[in-house]
Coordinates of C-alpha atoms in Angstrom, one line a residue:
M149 CA -0.8 53.0 6.0
L150 CA -3.1 53.0 9.0
H151 CA -6.1 53.0 6.6
A152 CA -4.7 50.0 4.8
L153 CA -4.1 48.1 8.0
S154 CA -7.7 48.9 9.1
I155 CA -9.2 47.5 5.9
N156 CA -7.0 44.4 6.3
A157 CA -8.1 43.8 9.9
Q158 CA -11.8 44.1 8.9
Q159 CA -11.6 41.3 6.3
K160 CA -14.1 38.6 7.4
Y161 CA -12.6 35.2 8.0
T162 CA -14.5 32.2 6.8
P163 CA -13.5 28.8 8.1
P164 CA -13.0 25.9 5.7
A165 CA -16.3 24.3 4.6
L166 CA -17.5 22.1 1.8
S167 CA -19.5 23.9 -0.9
A168 CA -22.1 21.1 -0.9
A169 CA -23.3 18.5 1.6
D170 CA -22.5 15.6 -0.8
S171 CA -18.9 16.6 -1.4
W172 CA -15.9 15.0 0.2
S173 CA -12.3 16.1 0.5
M174 CA -8.7 15.0 0.2
I175 CA -5.9 17.0 1.9
L176 CA -2.6 17.6 0.1
V177 CA 0.3 18.2 2.5
P178 CA 3.5 19.8 1.0
D179 CA 7.1 18.8 1.8
P180 CA 7.6 18.9 5.6
Q181 CA 11.4 18.9 5.7
T182 CA 11.9 22.5 6.9
Y183 CA 9.4 22.0 9.7
N184 CA 11.4 19.0 10.9
K185 CA 15.0 20.1 10.7
F186 CA 14.5 22.7 13.4
S187 CA 13.1 21.8 16.8
R188 CA 11.3 25.2 17.0
N189 CA 9.4 24.4 13.8
Q190 CA 8.3 20.8 14.6
P191 CA 5.2 21.9 16.6
L192 CA 4.0 23.8 13.5
F193 CA 3.8 20.7 11.5
E194 CA 2.0 19.0 14.4
L195 CA -0.5 21.9 14.4
M196 CA -1.2 21.1 10.7
T197 CA -1.9 17.4 11.2
Q198 CA -3.9 18.2 14.4
W199 CA -6.0 20.6 12.3
I200 CA -6.6 17.8 9.7
A201 CA -7.6 15.4 12.5
E202 CA -10.1 18.0 13.9
S203 CA -11.5 18.6 10.4
I204 CA -12.1 15.0 9.3
D205 CA -15.9 15.2 10.0
S206 CA -16.6 18.8 8.9
L207 CA -14.7 18.4 5.6
K208 CA -15.4 14.7 5.1
I209 CA -11.7 14.0 4.7
K210 CA -11.2 10.6 3.3
L211 CA -7.5 10.6 2.5
V212 CA -4.4 12.7 3.2
L213 CA -1.5 12.7 0.7
C214 CA 2.0 14.1 1.4
T215 CA 4.4 15.0 -1.4
G216 CA 7.7 13.8 0.2
D217 CA 10.9 15.2 1.7
L218 CA 9.6 14.2 5.1
V219 CA 13.0 15.1 6.6
E220 CA 15.9 17.3 5.6
Q221 CA 18.5 14.5 5.9
N222 CA 17.9 10.8 6.0
E223 CA 21.1 9.8 7.9
F224 CA 22.9 12.8 9.4
I225 CA 24.2 12.9 13.0
N226 CA 25.9 16.3 13.3
P227 CA 23.7 19.3 12.3
D228 CA 25.5 22.7 12.5
G229 CA 22.6 24.5 14.1
K230 CA 22.3 27.0 11.3
V231 CA 20.8 25.0 8.4
G232 CA 19.1 22.7 10.9
N233 CA 19.6 21.7 14.5
Q234 CA 18.1 18.2 14.5
P235 CA 19.9 15.0 13.7
S236 CA 18.1 12.7 11.3
K237 CA 16.8 10.4 14.0
R238 CA 14.9 13.3 15.7
Q239 CA 13.6 14.5 12.3
W240 CA 12.2 11.1 11.5
E241 CA 10.7 10.9 15.0
A242 CA 9.1 14.3 14.6
V243 CA 7.4 13.7 11.3
A244 CA 6.2 10.2 12.4
R245 CA 4.8 11.7 15.6
A246 CA 3.0 14.5 13.6
F247 CA 1.3 11.9 11.3
S248 CA 0.4 9.8 14.4
H249 CA -2.3 12.4 15.1
L250 CA -4.1 10.8 12.0
D251 CA -3.5 7.2 12.9
A252 CA -6.7 5.2 13.3
R253 CA -8.6 8.4 12.2
V254 CA -8.0 8.8 8.4
P255 CA -5.7 7.0 5.9
Y256 CA -2.6 8.9 4.7
I257 CA 0.0 8.2 2.1
A258 CA 3.4 9.8 2.2
A259 CA 5.7 9.9 -0.8
T260 CA 9.5 9.8 -0.5
G261 CA 11.6 12.7 -1.7
N262 CA 15.3 13.1 -2.4
H263 CA 16.0 14.2 1.2
D264 CA 14.6 10.9 2.4
Y265 CA 17.4 9.0 0.8
G266 CA 21.1 8.7 1.2
Y267 CA 22.9 10.8 3.9
K268 CA 22.0 14.4 3.1
S269 CA 20.2 14.1 -0.3
A270 CA 19.9 11.0 -2.5
E271 CA 23.6 10.0 -2.8
I272 CA 22.4 6.4 -2.6
R273 CA 19.0 4.8 -2.3
I274 CA 19.0 3.9 1.4
T275 CA 16.2 5.3 3.6
R276 CA 14.8 5.1 7.1
Y277 CA 11.3 5.6 5.7
N278 CA 10.1 2.0 6.5
E279 CA 11.4 2.3 10.0
Y280 CA 9.2 5.2 10.8
F281 CA 6.3 4.6 8.3
P282 CA 5.8 0.8 8.4
V283 CA 2.8 -0.7 6.8
D284 CA 1.0 -1.2 10.2
K285 CA 1.6 2.4 11.5
N286 CA -1.9 3.4 10.5
F287 CA -4.3 0.4 10.1
L288 CA -6.6 2.5 8.0
T289 CA -3.9 3.0 5.4
Q290 CA -3.0 -0.7 5.7
K291 CA -6.6 -1.7 4.9
M292 CA -6.3 0.2 1.5
L293 CA -3.0 -1.5 0.5
R294 CA -3.4 -3.7 -2.6
E295 CA 0.0 -3.9 -4.4
V296 CA 3.6 -3.4 -3.5
T297 CA 7.0 -3.8 -5.0
L298 CA 10.6 -3.7 -3.7
N299 CA 12.4 -0.5 -2.7
G300 CA 16.0 0.3 -3.5
Q301 CA 17.2 -1.9 -0.6
G302 CA 15.2 -4.9 -1.9
I303 CA 12.5 -4.6 0.7
P304 CA 8.7 -4.4 0.1
T305 CA 7.6 -1.1 1.6
M306 CA 5.0 1.6 1.1
E307 CA 7.6 3.6 -0.9
N308 CA 6.2 1.9 -4.0
A309 CA 2.6 0.7 -3.4
A310 CA -0.9 0.9 -4.7
F311 CA -3.9 1.8 -2.4
E312 CA -7.5 1.3 -3.3
F313 CA -10.6 2.9 -2.0
T314 CA -14.2 3.8 -3.0
S315 CA -15.1 7.4 -2.8
P316 CA -18.4 8.5 -1.2
H317 CA -19.7 9.0 -4.7
G318 CA -19.1 5.3 -5.4
K319 CA -16.1 5.9 -7.7
K320 CA -13.4 3.2 -7.5
M321 CA -10.0 4.9 -6.9
L322 CA -6.4 3.7 -6.9
V323 CA -3.5 5.8 -5.5
L324 CA 0.0 4.8 -6.8
N325 CA 2.8 6.0 -4.5
L326 CA 6.1 6.1 -6.3
E327 CA 9.6 6.6 -4.8
F328 CA 11.6 9.7 -5.6
A329 CA 12.9 9.5 -9.2
P330 CA 11.5 6.0 -9.6
R331 CA 13.7 3.3 -11.0
D332 CA 12.8 1.6 -14.3
T333 CA 11.7 -1.5 -12.5
V334 CA 9.3 0.6 -10.4
L335 CA 7.7 2.2 -13.5
T336 CA 7.4 -1.2 -15.2
W337 CA 5.7 -2.5 -12.1
A338 CA 3.4 0.5 -11.9
A339 CA 2.3 0.1 -15.5
E340 CA 1.5 -3.5 -14.9
V341 CA -0.6 -2.6 -11.9
V342 CA -2.8 0.0 -13.6
N343 CA -3.2 -2.3 -16.6
Q344 CA -4.6 -5.2 -14.5
P345 CA -8.2 -5.9 -15.5
K346 CA -9.4 -5.4 -11.9
Y347 CA -8.2 -1.8 -12.0
K348 CA -9.3 -1.0 -15.6
E349 CA -12.1 1.3 -14.6
H350 CA -10.5 2.8 -11.6
F351 CA -9.7 6.5 -11.3
V352 CA -5.9 6.4 -10.7
I353 CA -3.9 9.0 -8.9
V354 CA -0.1 9.0 -9.0
L355 CA 1.8 10.5 -6.0
T356 CA 5.5 11.2 -6.5
H357 CA 8.0 13.8 -5.5
S358 CA 9.9 15.3 -8.4
Y359 CA 7.6 15.9 -11.4
L360 CA 7.0 19.5 -12.7
N361 CA 9.1 22.6 -12.5
A362 CA 7.7 26.1 -11.8
Q363 CA 7.2 26.7 -15.5
N364 CA 4.7 23.9 -15.6
E365 CA 7.1 21.7 -17.5
H366 CA 7.9 18.1 -16.8
I367 CA 11.4 17.9 -15.1
V368 CA 13.8 16.3 -17.5
S369 CA 17.0 15.9 -15.3
E370 CA 18.5 16.8 -12.0
K371 CA 21.9 16.6 -10.5
Y372 CA 21.4 13.8 -8.0
L373 CA 23.9 10.9 -7.8
L374 CA 21.4 8.1 -8.1
K375 CA 22.1 6.0 -11.2
D376 CA 18.8 4.4 -12.0
R377 CA 16.3 7.3 -11.9
N378 CA 13.3 8.8 -13.8
Y379 CA 12.2 12.4 -13.3
G380 CA 8.9 14.0 -14.5
A381 CA 9.4 13.8 -18.3
A382 CA 10.3 10.1 -18.1
I383 CA 7.6 9.3 -15.7
F384 CA 5.1 10.9 -18.0
D385 CA 6.4 9.2 -21.1
K386 CA 6.9 5.7 -19.6
L387 CA 3.8 5.5 -17.3
I388 CA 1.3 8.4 -17.3
K389 CA 0.8 8.9 -21.0
P390 CA 0.6 5.2 -22.1
S391 CA -1.9 4.5 -19.3
K392 CA -5.7 4.8 -19.9
N393 CA -6.8 5.2 -16.3
I394 CA -4.3 7.6 -14.7
R395 CA -6.2 10.8 -14.2
M396 CA -4.3 12.9 -11.7
V397 CA -0.7 13.3 -10.6
F398 CA 0.5 15.1 -7.4
G399 CA 4.1 16.2 -6.6
G400 CA 6.2 18.6 -4.6
H401 CA 9.9 19.3 -4.5
I402 CA 10.2 22.8 -6.1
G403 CA 10.5 26.2 -4.4
A404 CA 12.3 29.4 -3.9
P405 CA 12.5 31.7 -0.8
D406 CA 9.2 33.4 0.0
D407 CA 7.9 33.0 -3.6
P408 CA 4.6 31.1 -3.6
K409 CA 4.5 30.7 -7.4
A410 CA 8.0 29.1 -7.4
H411 CA 6.5 26.3 -5.3
L412 CA 3.6 25.6 -7.6
A413 CA 2.9 24.0 -11.0
F414 CA -0.1 22.7 -12.9
R415 CA -0.7 21.3 -16.4
T416 CA -3.2 19.0 -18.2
D417 CA -2.3 16.4 -20.8
L418 CA -4.1 13.6 -22.5
N419 CA -3.4 9.9 -21.7
A420 CA -3.6 7.0 -24.2
A421 CA -7.4 6.9 -23.8
G422 CA -7.7 10.6 -24.7
K423 CA -8.7 11.4 -21.1
K424 CA -7.4 14.5 -19.3
V425 CA -4.6 14.0 -16.8
H426 CA -4.5 16.9 -14.3
Q427 CA -1.0 17.3 -12.9
M428 CA -0.4 19.4 -9.8
V429 CA 2.7 20.3 -7.8
F430 CA 2.2 22.0 -4.5
N431 CA 4.9 22.9 -2.0
A432 CA 5.5 25.6 0.6
Q433 CA 8.8 24.7 2.3
A434 CA 10.7 28.0 1.7
L435 CA 7.7 30.3 2.6
G436 CA 7.7 31.9 6.0
G437 CA 11.3 32.9 6.0
G438 CA 13.1 31.0 3.2
W439 CA 15.0 27.7 3.5
F440 CA 15.7 28.4 7.2
G441 CA 12.4 29.9 8.1
N442 CA 9.3 28.4 9.8
G443 CA 8.8 25.5 7.4
G444 CA 6.1 26.9 5.1
D445 CA 3.6 29.1 7.0
G446 CA 1.3 26.1 7.6
W447 CA 0.0 26.0 4.0
L448 CA -1.8 22.9 2.8
R449 CA -4.4 22.3 0.1
I450 CA -8.0 21.2 0.4
L451 CA -9.3 19.3 -2.6
E452 CA -13.1 19.1 -2.6
F453 CA -14.4 16.4 -4.8
T454 CA -18.0 17.3 -5.8
A455 CA -20.9 15.1 -7.0
N456 CA -20.8 16.9 -10.4
N457 CA -17.3 15.6 -11.2
T458 CA -15.2 18.6 -10.3
V459 CA -12.4 19.2 -7.9
K460 CA -12.3 22.5 -6.1
V461 CA -8.8 23.4 -5.0
K462 CA -8.2 25.8 -2.1
T463 CA -5.0 26.8 -0.3
F464 CA -5.3 27.2 3.4
S465 CA -3.1 27.7 6.5
P466 CA -4.2 26.4 9.9
L467 CA -1.2 28.3 11.4
F468 CA -2.7 31.7 10.3
A469 CA -6.3 30.5 11.0
I470 CA -5.7 29.6 14.7
S471 CA -5.5 33.2 15.9
P472 CA -7.9 36.1 15.3
T473 CA -4.9 38.3 14.9
T474 CA -3.7 36.5 11.7
R475 CA -6.7 34.6 10.4
Q476 CA -7.3 37.2 7.7
F477 CA -4.2 35.8 6.0
A478 CA -5.4 32.1 6.3
W479 CA -6.5 31.8 2.6
R480 CA -4.5 32.3 -0.5
T481 CA -7.0 33.3 -3.2
A482 CA -4.9 34.0 -6.4
D483 CA -6.0 32.1 -9.5
Y484 CA -3.1 29.7 -9.1
D485 CA -4.1 29.0 -5.4
Q486 CA -7.9 28.7 -5.7
F487 CA -9.4 27.1 -8.8
E488 CA -11.6 24.3 -10.1
I489 CA -10.7 21.2 -12.1
K490 CA -13.3 19.6 -14.3
L491 CA -12.9 15.8 -14.5
D492 CA -14.0 14.1 -17.8

């Protein structure tokens, strides 16, 4: 045992870096809900966003995406202290404060998850999202906003919106942010957006919450009370597959206590133009002690977009990296955690 520990301790830590000077990166942040439902965990999520802020220049970070479930409960006033000790107001304040470290520094787009609606979890489609993530919270995100439609309360918010930017390689890109289990009207709107002539040649990324299960299958149904809803299979059939320019999909939502693979999924399908659509689910919320643990051990994903049309995916924890005692654990290097995507 002592010999094994000695070998572990001697593993050389390499800090995150781009593989080529002309690459740029996007950061994928998993569901933050378990960080924000406990006061003791909230600083850990702030550590993650502070690390992103400090790495903007070195990793050439151009965009941050979050997979949703920003809070554990959208509208809850009496936590029991066991499954969480923060009322919803403090949870929303905490997640908004954490993202504020990125305001005016890098654009970020946060999806909504089931826990961001209703009282505890999507009983009805009310949310405080727009109160804490209004369009003018981060002017860099606001500058990217091009299209928007109404949320479930009849208000135009960033829950369902399209954001445009040009990558450092000159590629026109569009990010579609879609509410949890988007309504039919939202999918119709999204299809109309991506089919507009001005976005015809764009590389479109869809960000939504519930999409793939841990068996890499499109989610067909779930037991939430929302009436008008579409999960992964319906989103794919109604929007992703018929479109000719949607090329990537990101989601979160899934997990099981202390099982990294249960939080992950990946698959590639063809769209109507015969182009590959790479679909990735990344979450970590039940790592680091399960549903009531530390929130996810600080894991996030670094997506390096290279000049030769590949995306290098790496899974990294600023929480482990911050101390010499733990930084040998800061990278997950299994083939499902570190891999390369070839874009056609």
